[in-house]
PDB file of C-alpha atoms and ligand atoms in Angstrom:
ATOM      1  CA  MET A 560      98.601 116.804  -2.081  1.00  0.00           C
ATOM      2  CA  THR A 561     100.945 113.834  -1.598  1.00  0.00           C
ATOM      3  CA  LEU A 562     103.806 114.638   0.728  1.00  0.00           C
ATOM      4  CA  TRP A 563     106.931 112.603   1.251  1.00  0.00           C
ATOM      5  CA  THR A 564     108.544 112.493   4.640  1.00  0.00           C
ATOM      6  CA  LEU A 565     112.286 112.566   4.137  1.00  0.00           C
ATOM      7  CA  PHE A 566     114.995 112.074   6.713  1.00  0.00           C
ATOM      8  CA  PHE A 567     118.597 113.190   6.773  1.00  0.00           C
ATOM      9  CA  LYS A 568     121.008 111.428   9.090  1.00  0.00           C
ATOM     10  CA  ASN A 569     124.684 112.228   9.131  1.00  0.00           C
ATOM     11  CA  SER A 570     127.102 111.417  11.917  1.00  0.00           C
ATOM     12  CA  LYS A 571     129.560 114.218  11.115  1.00  0.00           C
ATOM     13  CA  ILE A 572     129.457 117.049  13.625  1.00  0.00           C
ATOM     14  CA  LEU A 573     130.792 120.242  12.166  1.00  0.00           C
ATOM     15  CA  SER A 574     133.430 122.279  13.916  1.00  0.00           C
ATOM     16  CA  GLU A 575     132.652 125.740  15.238  1.00  0.00           C
ATOM     17  CA  SER A 576     134.630 127.353  12.464  1.00  0.00           C
ATOM     18  CA  ASP A 577     132.443 125.603   9.899  1.00  0.00           C
ATOM     19  CA  SER A 578     129.301 127.113  11.336  1.00  0.00           C
ATOM     20  CA  ALA A 579     129.331 130.683  10.146  1.00  0.00           C
ATOM     21  CA  GLN A 580     127.767 132.846  12.812  1.00  0.00           C
ATOM     22  CA  SER A 581     127.839 136.006  10.741  1.00  0.00           C
ATOM     23  CA  LYS A 582     124.468 137.410   9.737  1.00  0.00           C
ATOM     24  CA  GLU A 583     125.525 138.116   6.179  1.00  0.00           C
ATOM     25  CA  LEU A 584     128.324 137.192   3.828  1.00  0.00           C
ATOM     26  CA  VAL A 585     129.017 137.152   0.130  1.00  0.00           C
ATOM     27  CA  LEU A 586     128.044 133.691  -0.868  1.00  0.00           C
ATOM     28  CA  ILE A 587     128.796 133.219  -4.502  1.00  0.00           C
ATOM     29  CA  ASN A 588     129.877 135.220  -7.537  1.00  0.00           C
ATOM     30  CA  ASN A 589     129.021 134.674 -11.148  1.00  0.00           C
ATOM     31  CA  ILE A 590     125.420 133.565 -10.768  1.00  0.00           C
ATOM     32  CA  GLN A 591     123.597 133.989 -14.053  1.00  0.00           C
ATOM     33  CA  TYR A 592     120.621 136.360 -13.780  1.00  0.00           C
ATOM     34  CA  LYS A 593     118.986 137.084 -17.113  1.00  0.00           C
ATOM     35  CA  ASP A 594     121.837 138.396 -19.300  1.00  0.00           C
ATOM     36  CA  LYS A 595     124.348 139.235 -16.572  1.00  0.00           C
ATOM     37  CA  LEU A 596     126.439 137.709 -13.796  1.00  0.00           C
ATOM     38  CA  VAL A 597     125.532 138.730 -10.235  1.00  0.00           C
ATOM     39  CA  GLU A 598     126.597 138.226  -6.610  1.00  0.00           C
ATOM     40  CA  ILE A 599     124.269 136.523  -4.141  1.00  0.00           C
ATOM     41  CA  TYR A 600     124.413 137.183  -0.384  1.00  0.00           C
ATOM     42  CA  LEU A 601     123.394 134.731   2.319  1.00  0.00           C
ATOM     43  CA  SER A 602     121.797 135.920   5.556  1.00  0.00           C
ATOM     44  CA  THR A 603     120.441 134.255   8.689  1.00  0.00           C
ATOM     45  CA  ASP A 604     118.763 137.414   9.959  1.00  0.00           C
ATOM     46  CA  LYS A 605     115.112 136.710  10.828  1.00  0.00           C
ATOM     47  CA  ASN A 606     114.238 140.328  10.177  1.00  0.00           C
ATOM     48  CA  ILE A 607     113.231 139.961   6.534  1.00  0.00           C
ATOM     49  CA  ASN A 608     110.683 141.906   4.521  1.00  0.00           C
ATOM     50  CA  LEU A 609     107.521 139.801   4.544  1.00  0.00           C
ATOM     51  CA  ASN A 610     106.164 141.395   1.377  1.00  0.00           C
ATOM     52  CA  ASP A 611     109.363 140.355  -0.430  1.00  0.00           C
ATOM     53  CA  LEU A 612     108.939 136.820   0.899  1.00  0.00           C
ATOM     54  CA  GLU A 613     105.337 136.780  -0.313  1.00  0.00           C
ATOM     55  CA  LYS A 614     106.490 137.904  -3.791  1.00  0.00           C
ATOM     56  CA  LEU A 615     109.139 135.156  -3.835  1.00  0.00           C
ATOM     57  CA  CYS A 616     106.531 132.544  -2.872  1.00  0.00           C
ATOM     58  CA  ASP A 617     104.159 133.966  -5.517  1.00  0.00           C
ATOM     59  CA  SER A 618     106.906 133.509  -8.130  1.00  0.00           C
ATOM     60  CA  VAL A 619     106.811 129.718  -7.642  1.00  0.00           C
ATOM     61  CA  GLY A 620     103.028 129.589  -7.411  1.00  0.00           C
ATOM     62  CA  TRP A 621     102.626 128.876  -3.700  1.00  0.00           C
ATOM     63  CA  ILE A 622      99.285 129.597  -2.071  1.00  0.00           C
ATOM     64  CA  ARG A 623      99.374 132.823  -0.065  1.00  0.00           C
ATOM     65  CA  ARG A 624      99.375 132.636   3.731  1.00  0.00           C
ATOM     66  CA  PRO A 625      98.436 135.399   6.176  1.00  0.00           C
ATOM     67  CA  LEU A 626     101.564 137.540   6.684  1.00  0.00           C
ATOM     68  CA  ARG A 627     100.845 137.791  10.414  1.00  0.00           C
ATOM     69  CA  LYS A 628     101.148 134.002  10.703  1.00  0.00           C
ATOM     70  CA  VAL A 629     104.225 133.892   8.441  1.00  0.00           C
ATOM     71  CA  LYS A 630     105.895 136.434  10.756  1.00  0.00           C
ATOM     72  CA  THR A 631     105.057 134.275  13.800  1.00  0.00           C
ATOM     73  CA  ALA A 632     106.388 131.171  12.033  1.00  0.00           C
ATOM     74  CA  ILE A 633     109.671 132.916  11.207  1.00  0.00           C
ATOM     75  CA  ASN A 634     110.097 134.336  14.702  1.00  0.00           C
ATOM     76  CA  ASN A 635     109.552 130.875  16.204  1.00  0.00           C
ATOM     77  CA  SER A 636     111.789 129.038  13.756  1.00  0.00           C
ATOM     78  CA  PHE A 637     115.096 127.618  14.939  1.00  0.00           C
ATOM     79  CA  LEU A 638     116.800 129.316  12.032  1.00  0.00           C
ATOM     80  CA  ILE A 639     116.114 130.871   8.682  1.00  0.00           C
ATOM     81  CA  VAL A 640     118.428 131.267   5.703  1.00  0.00           C
ATOM     82  CA  SER A 641     117.801 133.877   3.026  1.00  0.00           C
ATOM     83  CA  LEU A 642     119.521 134.639  -0.254  1.00  0.00           C
ATOM     84  CA  PHE A 643     119.637 138.206  -1.497  1.00  0.00           C
ATOM     85  CA  GLN A 644     120.618 139.807  -4.744  1.00  0.00           C
ATOM     86  CA  ASN A 645     121.812 143.421  -4.714  1.00  0.00           C
ATOM     87  CA  ILE A 646     120.005 145.317  -7.465  1.00  0.00           C
ATOM     88  CA  ASP A 647     121.016 148.997  -7.729  1.00  0.00           C
ATOM     89  CA  GLY A 648     121.747 149.132  -3.985  1.00  0.00           C
ATOM     90  CA  ASN A 649     118.497 147.407  -3.026  1.00  0.00           C
ATOM     91  CA  LYS A 650     118.402 143.985  -1.401  1.00  0.00           C
ATOM     92  CA  CYS A 651     116.131 141.678  -3.370  1.00  0.00           C
ATOM     93  CA  LEU A 652     115.084 138.376  -1.750  1.00  0.00           C
ATOM     94  CA  VAL A 653     115.728 135.500  -4.179  1.00  0.00           C
ATOM     95  CA  GLY A 654     115.879 132.469  -1.909  1.00  0.00           C
ATOM     96  CA  PHE A 655     114.559 131.319   1.445  1.00  0.00           C
ATOM     97  CA  ALA A 656     114.406 128.294   3.741  1.00  0.00           C
ATOM     98  CA  ARG A 657     113.753 127.773   7.446  1.00  0.00           C
ATOM     99  CA  ALA A 658     113.890 125.039  10.073  1.00  0.00           C
ATOM    100  CA  THR A 659     111.950 124.393  13.259  1.00  0.00           C
ATOM    101  CA  SER A 660     113.440 122.315  16.061  1.00  0.00           C
ATOM    102  CA  ASP A 661     113.152 120.972  19.607  1.00  0.00           C
ATOM    103  CA  TYR A 662     116.720 122.347  20.028  1.00  0.00           C
ATOM    104  CA  ALA A 663     118.012 118.916  21.045  1.00  0.00           C
ATOM    105  CA  PHE A 664     117.238 115.971  18.778  1.00  0.00           C
ATOM    106  CA  ASN A 665     114.961 116.860  15.882  1.00  0.00           C
ATOM    107  CA  ALA A 666     114.499 119.513  13.258  1.00  0.00           C
ATOM    108  CA  THR A 667     112.232 119.942  10.258  1.00  0.00           C
ATOM    109  CA  ILE A 668     113.034 122.029   7.188  1.00  0.00           C
ATOM    110  CA  TRP A 669     110.256 124.146   5.654  1.00  0.00           C
ATOM    111  CA  ASP A 670     109.602 126.615   2.825  1.00  0.00           C
ATOM    112  CA  VAL A 671     112.643 125.952   0.615  1.00  0.00           C
ATOM    113  CA  VAL A 672     112.349 128.254  -2.384  1.00  0.00           C
ATOM    114  CA  VAL A 673     114.576 129.821  -5.054  1.00  0.00           C
ATOM    115  CA  HIS A 674     113.310 132.429  -7.533  1.00  0.00           C
ATOM    116  CA  PRO A 675     112.688 130.787 -10.954  1.00  0.00           C
ATOM    117  CA  ASP A 676     115.122 133.232 -12.652  1.00  0.00           C
ATOM    118  CA  LEU A 677     117.959 131.802 -10.518  1.00  0.00           C
ATOM    119  CA  GLN A 678     117.053 128.138 -10.242  1.00  0.00           C
ATOM    120  CA  GLY A 679     119.332 125.374 -11.512  1.00  0.00           C
ATOM    121  CA  GLN A 680     122.577 127.029 -10.395  1.00  0.00           C
ATOM    122  CA  GLY A 681     123.064 125.361  -7.021  1.00  0.00           C
ATOM    123  CA  LEU A 682     121.332 127.942  -4.811  1.00  0.00           C
ATOM    124  CA  GLY A 683     118.636 125.529  -3.562  1.00  0.00           C
ATOM    125  CA  SER A 684     121.364 123.073  -2.541  1.00  0.00           C
ATOM    126  CA  ILE A 685     123.249 125.844  -0.741  1.00  0.00           C
ATOM    127  CA  LEU A 686     120.124 126.782   1.253  1.00  0.00           C
ATOM    128  CA  VAL A 687     119.580 123.197   2.398  1.00  0.00           C
ATOM    129  CA  TYR A 688     123.280 122.509   3.104  1.00  0.00           C
ATOM    130  CA  GLU A 689     123.542 125.734   5.117  1.00  0.00           C
ATOM    131  CA  ILE A 690     120.620 124.635   7.290  1.00  0.00           C
ATOM    132  CA  ILE A 691     122.066 121.133   7.732  1.00  0.00           C
ATOM    133  CA  LYS A 692     125.452 122.626   8.657  1.00  0.00           C
ATOM    134  CA  LYS A 693     123.968 124.797  11.372  1.00  0.00           C
ATOM    135  CA  LEU A 694     121.711 122.026  12.745  1.00  0.00           C
ATOM    136  CA  ARG A 695     124.635 119.588  12.894  1.00  0.00           C
ATOM    137  CA  TYR A 696     126.700 122.238  14.687  1.00  0.00           C
ATOM    138  CA  HIS A 697     124.007 122.126  17.399  1.00  0.00           C
ATOM    139  CA  GLU A 698     124.257 118.304  17.370  1.00  0.00           C
ATOM    140  CA  ILE A 699     120.716 117.888  16.078  1.00  0.00           C
ATOM    141  CA  SER A 700     120.800 114.469  14.452  1.00  0.00           C
ATOM    142  CA  THR A 701     117.392 113.815  12.875  1.00  0.00           C
ATOM    143  CA  ILE A 702     116.439 116.272  10.154  1.00  0.00           C
ATOM    144  CA  THR A 703     113.135 115.772   8.350  1.00  0.00           C
ATOM    145  CA  LEU A 704     111.159 117.578   5.687  1.00  0.00           C
ATOM    146  CA  PHE A 705     108.010 117.176   3.611  1.00  0.00           C
ATOM    147  CA  ALA A 706     108.657 117.061  -0.114  1.00  0.00           C
ATOM    148  CA  ASP A 707     106.201 117.530  -2.943  1.00  0.00           C
ATOM    149  CA  PRO A 708     106.531 114.584  -5.382  1.00  0.00           C
ATOM    150  CA  ASP A 709     108.282 116.717  -8.022  1.00  0.00           C
ATOM    151  CA  VAL A 710     111.137 117.693  -5.707  1.00  0.00           C
ATOM    152  CA  VAL A 711     111.810 114.298  -4.130  1.00  0.00           C
ATOM    153  CA  MET A 712     114.834 113.822  -6.429  1.00  0.00           C
ATOM    154  CA  PHE A 713     116.188 117.250  -5.465  1.00  0.00           C
ATOM    155  CA  TYR A 714     116.248 116.195  -1.788  1.00  0.00           C
ATOM    156  CA  LYS A 715     117.474 112.654  -2.510  1.00  0.00           C
ATOM    157  CA  ASN A 716     120.464 114.238  -4.301  1.00  0.00           C
ATOM    158  CA  LEU A 717     121.197 116.140  -1.081  1.00  0.00           C
ATOM    159  CA  GLY A 718     121.284 112.960   1.036  1.00  0.00           C
ATOM    160  CA  PHE A 719     117.692 112.721   2.249  1.00  0.00           C
ATOM    161  CA  ILE A 720     116.007 109.335   2.187  1.00  0.00           C
ATOM    162  CA  PRO A 721     112.272 108.593   2.082  1.00  0.00           C
ATOM    163  CA  ASP A 722     110.865 107.371   5.411  1.00  0.00           C
ATOM    164  CA  PRO A 723     113.405 104.590   6.088  1.00  0.00           C
ATOM    165  CA  ASN A 724     111.200 102.200   8.063  1.00  0.00           C
ATOM    166  CA  GLY A 725     108.075 102.253   5.965  1.00  0.00           C
ATOM    167  CA  ILE A 726     105.367 104.842   6.403  1.00  0.00           C
ATOM    168  CA  ARG A 727     105.729 106.274   9.893  1.00  0.00           C
ATOM    169  CA  GLY A 728     104.745 109.841   9.074  1.00  0.00           C
ATOM    170  CA  MET A 729     101.105 110.596   9.918  1.00  0.00           C
ATOM    171  CA  PHE A 730      99.117 113.774   9.452  1.00  0.00           C
ATOM    172  CA  TRP A 731      96.083 115.397  11.018  1.00  0.00           C
ATOM    173  CA  TYR A 732      94.275 118.097   9.080  1.00  0.00           C
ATOM    174  CA  PRO A 733      91.167 120.000  10.167  1.00  0.00           C
ATOM    175  CA  LYS A 734      88.096 118.706   8.283  1.00  0.00           C
TER     176      LYS A 734
HETATM  177  C1  COA B1481     113.368 122.966  -5.420  1.00  0.00           C
HETATM  178  C2  COA B1481     114.213 124.232  -5.586  1.00  0.00           C
HETATM  179  C3  COA B1481     114.362 124.925  -4.238  1.00  0.00           C
HETATM  180  C4  COA B1481     115.589 123.834  -6.117  1.00  0.00           C
HETATM  181  O1  COA B1481     116.376 125.008  -6.218  1.00  0.00           O
HETATM  182  P1  COA B1481     117.554 125.118  -7.294  1.00  0.00           P
HETATM  183  O2  COA B1481     118.352 126.310  -6.973  1.00  0.00           O
HETATM  184  O3  COA B1481     116.992 125.030  -8.667  1.00  0.00           O
HETATM  185  O4  COA B1481     118.331 123.770  -6.985  1.00  0.00           O
HETATM  186  P2  COA B1481     119.847 123.425  -7.370  1.00  0.00           P
HETATM  187  O5  COA B1481     120.273 124.264  -8.531  1.00  0.00           O
HETATM  188  O6  COA B1481     120.659 123.474  -6.141  1.00  0.00           O
HETATM  189  O7  COA B1481     119.672 121.912  -7.845  1.00  0.00           O
HETATM  190  C5  COA B1481     120.450 120.880  -7.305  1.00  0.00           C
HETATM  191  C6  COA B1481     120.207 119.616  -8.090  1.00  0.00           C
HETATM  192  O8  COA B1481     118.837 119.215  -7.950  1.00  0.00           O
HETATM  193  C7  COA B1481     118.237 119.142  -9.240  1.00  0.00           C
HETATM  194  N1  COA B1481     116.883 119.668  -9.116  1.00  0.00           N
HETATM  195  C8  COA B1481     116.517 120.924  -8.841  1.00  0.00           C
HETATM  196  N2  COA B1481     115.182 121.014  -8.796  1.00  0.00           N
HETATM  197  C9  COA B1481     114.713 119.768  -9.062  1.00  0.00           C
HETATM  198  C10 COA B1481     113.415 119.209  -9.167  1.00  0.00           C
HETATM  199  N3  COA B1481     112.314 119.939  -9.006  1.00  0.00           N
HETATM  200  N4  COA B1481     113.330 117.885  -9.438  1.00  0.00           N
HETATM  201  C11 COA B1481     114.424 117.127  -9.597  1.00  0.00           C
HETATM  202  N5  COA B1481     115.683 117.613  -9.533  1.00  0.00           N
HETATM  203  C12 COA B1481     115.817 118.903  -9.258  1.00  0.00           C
HETATM  204  C13 COA B1481     119.087 120.030 -10.141  1.00  0.00           C
HETATM  205  O9  COA B1481     118.974 119.631 -11.485  1.00  0.00           O
HETATM  206  C14 COA B1481     120.455 119.796  -9.581  1.00  0.00           C
HETATM  207  O10 COA B1481     120.956 118.587 -10.059  1.00  0.00           O
HETATM  208  P3  COA B1481     122.511 118.471 -10.511  1.00  0.00           P
HETATM  209  O11 COA B1481     123.317 118.722  -9.253  1.00  0.00           O
HETATM  210  O12 COA B1481     122.614 117.070 -11.007  1.00  0.00           O
HETATM  211  O13 COA B1481     122.689 119.517 -11.543  1.00  0.00           O
HETATM  212  C15 COA B1481     113.592 125.194  -6.629  1.00  0.00           C
HETATM  213  O14 COA B1481     113.384 124.483  -7.828  1.00  0.00           O
HETATM  214  C16 COA B1481     112.286 125.809  -6.182  1.00  0.00           C
HETATM  215  O15 COA B1481     112.259 126.840  -5.519  1.00  0.00           O
HETATM  216  N6  COA B1481     111.162 125.171  -6.555  1.00  0.00           N
HETATM  217  C17 COA B1481     109.826 125.706  -6.226  1.00  0.00           C
HETATM  218  C18 COA B1481     109.542 125.600  -4.757  1.00  0.00           C
HETATM  219  C19 COA B1481     109.575 124.176  -4.256  1.00  0.00           C
HETATM  220  O16 COA B1481     108.996 123.271  -4.854  1.00  0.00           O
HETATM  221  N7  COA B1481     110.264 123.984  -3.109  1.00  0.00           N
HETATM  222  C20 COA B1481     110.345 122.704  -2.438  1.00  0.00           C
HETATM  223  C21 COA B1481     109.214 122.586  -1.468  1.00  0.00           C
HETATM  224  S1  COA B1481     109.105 120.942  -0.793  1.00  0.00           S
END
Protein backbone atom coordinates (compact mmCIF):
# COMPACT_ATOMS: atom_id res chain seq x y z
CA MET A 1 0.00 0.00 0.00
CA THR A 2 1.32 3.47 -0.87
CA LEU A 3 1.01 5.88 2.02
CA TRP A 4 1.40 9.62 1.89
CA THR A 5 2.87 11.45 4.82
CA LEU A 6 0.96 14.68 5.24
CA PHE A 7 1.74 17.57 7.53
CA PHE A 8 -0.48 20.26 8.98
CA LYS A 9 1.12 23.43 10.27
CA ASN A 10 -0.92 26.33 11.52
CA SER A 11 0.32 29.13 13.74
CA LYS A 12 -3.08 29.95 15.25
CA ILE A 13 -3.42 28.84 18.85
CA LEU A 14 -7.01 28.43 19.84
CA SER A 15 -8.42 30.02 22.95
CA GLU A 16 -9.62 27.90 25.85
CA SER A 17 -13.22 28.64 25.02
CA ASP A 18 -12.70 27.23 21.53
CA SER A 19 -11.53 23.91 22.89
CA ALA A 20 -14.68 22.20 24.04
CA GLN A 21 -13.86 20.11 27.08
CA SER A 22 -17.29 18.53 27.31
CA LYS A 23 -17.45 14.80 26.64
CA GLU A 24 -20.53 15.05 24.48
CA LEU A 25 -22.51 17.71 22.67
CA VAL A 26 -25.02 17.96 19.88
CA LEU A 27 -22.89 18.56 16.88
CA ILE A 28 -25.10 19.06 13.90
CA ASN A 29 -28.76 18.80 12.91
CA ASN A 30 -30.23 17.92 9.58
CA ILE A 31 -27.76 15.27 8.49
CA GLN A 32 -29.29 13.12 5.78
CA TYR A 33 -29.48 9.44 6.76
CA LYS A 34 -31.33 7.32 4.23
CA ASP A 35 -34.73 9.03 3.86
CA LYS A 36 -34.68 11.15 7.01
CA LEU A 37 -32.82 13.98 8.74
CA VAL A 38 -30.96 13.09 11.94
CA GLU A 39 -28.85 14.63 14.72
CA ILE A 40 -25.23 13.60 15.18
CA TYR A 41 -23.44 13.81 18.55
CA LEU A 42 -19.72 14.30 19.03
CA SER A 43 -17.88 12.68 21.94
CA THR A 44 -14.28 12.56 23.15
CA ASP A 45 -14.94 9.77 25.64
CA LYS A 46 -12.42 6.95 25.16
CA ASN A 47 -14.89 4.47 26.58
CA ILE A 48 -16.45 3.37 23.30
CA ASN A 49 -17.93 0.02 22.32
CA LEU A 50 -15.18 -1.82 20.46
CA ASN A 51 -17.62 -4.07 18.62
CA ASP A 52 -19.35 -0.96 17.26
CA LEU A 53 -15.98 0.40 16.15
CA GLU A 54 -15.20 -2.89 14.43
CA LYS A 55 -18.55 -2.74 12.59
CA LEU A 56 -17.83 0.85 11.50
CA CYS A 57 -14.40 -0.18 10.20
CA ASP A 58 -15.98 -3.20 8.46
CA SER A 59 -18.41 -0.83 6.71
CA VAL A 60 -15.52 0.85 4.86
CA GLY A 61 -13.72 -2.42 4.18
CA TRP A 62 -10.80 -2.07 6.60
CA ILE A 63 -8.91 -5.18 7.61
CA ARG A 64 -9.90 -6.36 11.09
CA ARG A 65 -7.45 -5.88 13.96
CA PRO A 66 -7.44 -7.71 17.30
CA LEU A 67 -9.87 -5.86 19.59
CA ARG A 68 -7.47 -6.22 22.52
CA LYS A 69 -4.86 -4.21 20.60
CA VAL A 70 -7.45 -1.67 19.39
CA LYS A 71 -8.44 -1.10 23.04
CA THR A 72 -4.78 -0.55 24.00
CA ALA A 73 -4.32 1.85 21.08
CA ILE A 74 -7.36 3.89 22.12
CA ASN A 75 -6.37 3.98 25.78
CA ASN A 76 -2.89 5.22 24.83
CA SER A 77 -4.08 7.78 22.30
CA PHE A 78 -3.77 11.47 23.08
CA LEU A 79 -7.40 11.91 22.14
CA ILE A 80 -10.20 10.26 20.28
CA VAL A 81 -13.25 11.82 18.64
CA SER A 82 -16.38 9.81 17.93
CA LEU A 83 -19.61 10.64 16.16
CA PHE A 84 -22.83 9.00 17.28
CA GLN A 85 -26.30 8.81 15.87
CA ASN A 86 -29.21 8.24 18.25
CA ILE A 87 -31.42 5.49 16.82
CA ASP A 88 -34.48 4.70 18.97
CA GLY A 89 -32.59 5.67 22.14
CA ASN A 90 -29.49 3.67 21.21
CA LYS A 91 -26.15 5.30 20.48
CA CYS A 92 -24.85 4.13 17.11
CA LEU A 93 -21.20 4.87 16.24
CA VAL A 94 -21.01 6.49 12.79
CA GLY A 95 -17.65 8.23 12.84
CA PHE A 96 -14.28 7.93 14.53
CA ALA A 97 -10.77 9.40 14.54
CA ARG A 98 -7.89 9.44 17.01
CA ALA A 99 -4.50 11.07 17.51
CA THR A 100 -1.31 9.97 19.23
CA SER A 101 1.18 12.52 20.53
CA ASP A 102 4.37 13.24 22.47
CA TYR A 103 2.21 15.82 24.34
CA ALA A 104 4.61 18.63 23.41
CA PHE A 105 5.54 19.04 19.75
CA ASN A 106 4.12 16.32 17.52
CA ALA A 107 0.92 14.44 16.91
CA THR A 108 -0.26 11.93 14.34
CA ILE A 109 -3.87 11.38 13.31
CA TRP A 110 -5.08 7.80 12.77
CA ASP A 111 -8.20 5.81 11.85
CA VAL A 112 -10.36 8.57 10.35
CA VAL A 113 -13.62 6.96 9.28
CA VAL A 114 -17.24 7.95 8.55
CA HIS A 115 -19.98 5.39 7.87
CA PRO A 116 -20.70 5.23 4.09
CA ASP A 117 -24.40 6.10 4.69
CA LEU A 118 -23.31 9.48 6.12
CA GLN A 119 -20.30 10.37 4.01
CA GLY A 120 -20.15 13.51 1.87
CA GLN A 121 -21.94 15.75 4.38
CA GLY A 122 -18.96 17.28 6.16
CA LEU A 123 -18.63 14.81 9.04
CA GLY A 124 -15.12 13.64 8.06
CA SER A 125 -13.97 17.28 7.99
CA ILE A 126 -15.53 17.88 11.41
CA LEU A 127 -13.65 14.89 12.88
CA VAL A 128 -10.30 16.15 11.58
CA TYR A 129 -10.95 19.81 12.50
CA GLU A 130 -12.00 18.79 16.01
CA ILE A 131 -8.72 16.93 16.48
CA ILE A 132 -6.69 19.84 15.08
CA LYS A 133 -8.54 22.26 17.37
CA LYS A 134 -7.73 20.24 20.47
CA LEU A 135 -4.09 19.64 19.46
CA ARG A 136 -3.57 23.34 18.76
CA TYR A 137 -5.12 24.16 22.14
CA HIS A 138 -2.27 22.11 23.65
CA GLU A 139 0.18 24.05 21.45
CA ILE A 140 1.15 20.97 19.46
CA SER A 141 2.43 22.43 16.21
CA THR A 142 3.33 19.54 13.89
CA ILE A 143 0.40 17.30 12.98
CA THR A 144 1.02 14.42 10.59
CA LEU A 145 -1.01 11.57 9.15
CA PHE A 146 -0.69 8.75 6.63
CA ALA A 147 -3.15 8.99 3.77
CA ASP A 148 -4.18 6.31 1.32
CA PRO A 149 -3.81 7.69 -2.25
CA ASP A 150 -7.59 8.00 -2.72
CA VAL A 151 -8.02 10.33 0.26
CA VAL A 152 -5.05 12.62 -0.34
CA MET A 153 -7.39 15.28 -1.80
CA PHE A 154 -9.68 15.03 1.23
CA TYR A 155 -6.75 15.94 3.52
CA LYS A 156 -5.31 18.55 1.14
CA ASN A 157 -8.72 20.30 1.27
CA LEU A 158 -8.34 20.42 5.06
CA GLY A 159 -4.94 22.15 4.89
CA PHE A 160 -2.54 19.20 4.96
CA ILE A 161 0.40 19.24 2.59
CA PRO A 162 2.39 16.25 1.30
CA ASP A 163 5.83 15.91 2.92
CA PRO A 164 7.07 19.48 2.35
CA ASN A 165 10.80 18.82 2.05
CA GLY A 166 10.78 15.81 -0.21
CA ILE A 167 10.43 12.28 1.08
CA ARG A 168 11.44 12.32 4.74
CA GLY A 169 8.95 9.75 5.97
CA MET A 170 10.47 6.27 6.32
CA PHE A 171 8.87 3.02 7.40
CA TRP A 172 9.99 -0.24 8.95
CA TYR A 173 7.74 -3.26 8.63
CA PRO A 174 8.41 -6.77 9.95
CA LYS A 175 9.41 -9.09 7.08
C1 LIG B 1 -12.33 9.94 4.02
C2 LIG B 1 -13.64 10.10 4.80
C3 LIG B 1 -13.35 10.06 6.30
C4 LIG B 1 -14.27 11.45 4.44
O1 LIG B 1 -15.45 11.60 5.20
P1 LIG B 1 -16.67 12.48 4.67
O2 LIG B 1 -17.61 12.69 5.78
O3 LIG B 1 -17.21 11.88 3.42
O4 LIG B 1 -15.89 13.81 4.28
P2 LIG B 1 -16.53 15.27 4.09
O5 LIG B 1 -17.98 15.15 3.76
O6 LIG B 1 -16.15 16.10 5.25
O7 LIG B 1 -15.72 15.75 2.80
C5 LIG B 1 -15.02 16.97 2.78
C6 LIG B 1 -14.55 17.24 1.38
O8 LIG B 1 -13.62 16.23 0.97
C7 LIG B 1 -14.11 15.59 -0.21
N1 LIG B 1 -13.83 14.17 -0.08
C8 LIG B 1 -14.35 13.30 0.79
N2 LIG B 1 -13.83 12.09 0.60
C9 LIG B 1 -12.96 12.21 -0.43
C10 LIG B 1 -12.10 11.30 -1.11
N3 LIG B 1 -12.04 10.01 -0.78
N4 LIG B 1 -11.34 11.80 -2.11
C11 LIG B 1 -11.38 13.09 -2.45
N5 LIG B 1 -12.19 13.99 -1.86
C12 LIG B 1 -12.95 13.56 -0.86
C13 LIG B 1 -15.61 15.85 -0.22
O9 LIG B 1 -16.12 15.79 -1.53
C14 LIG B 1 -15.68 17.23 0.36
O10 LIG B 1 -15.37 18.17 -0.61
P3 LIG B 1 -16.21 19.55 -0.71
O11 LIG B 1 -15.95 20.28 0.59
O12 LIG B 1 -15.61 20.22 -1.90
O13 LIG B 1 -17.62 19.13 -0.88
C15 LIG B 1 -14.67 9.01 4.42
O14 LIG B 1 -14.83 9.02 3.02
C16 LIG B 1 -14.27 7.62 4.86
O15 LIG B 1 -14.55 7.20 5.97
N6 LIG B 1 -13.60 6.88 3.96
C17 LIG B 1 -13.20 5.48 4.25
C18 LIG B 1 -12.11 5.43 5.29
C19 LIG B 1 -10.86 6.16 4.86
O16 LIG B 1 -10.38 5.99 3.74
N7 LIG B 1 -10.32 6.97 5.79
C20 LIG B 1 -9.08 7.69 5.59
C21 LIG B 1 -7.94 6.85 6.05
S1 LIG B 1 -6.37 7.56 5.59
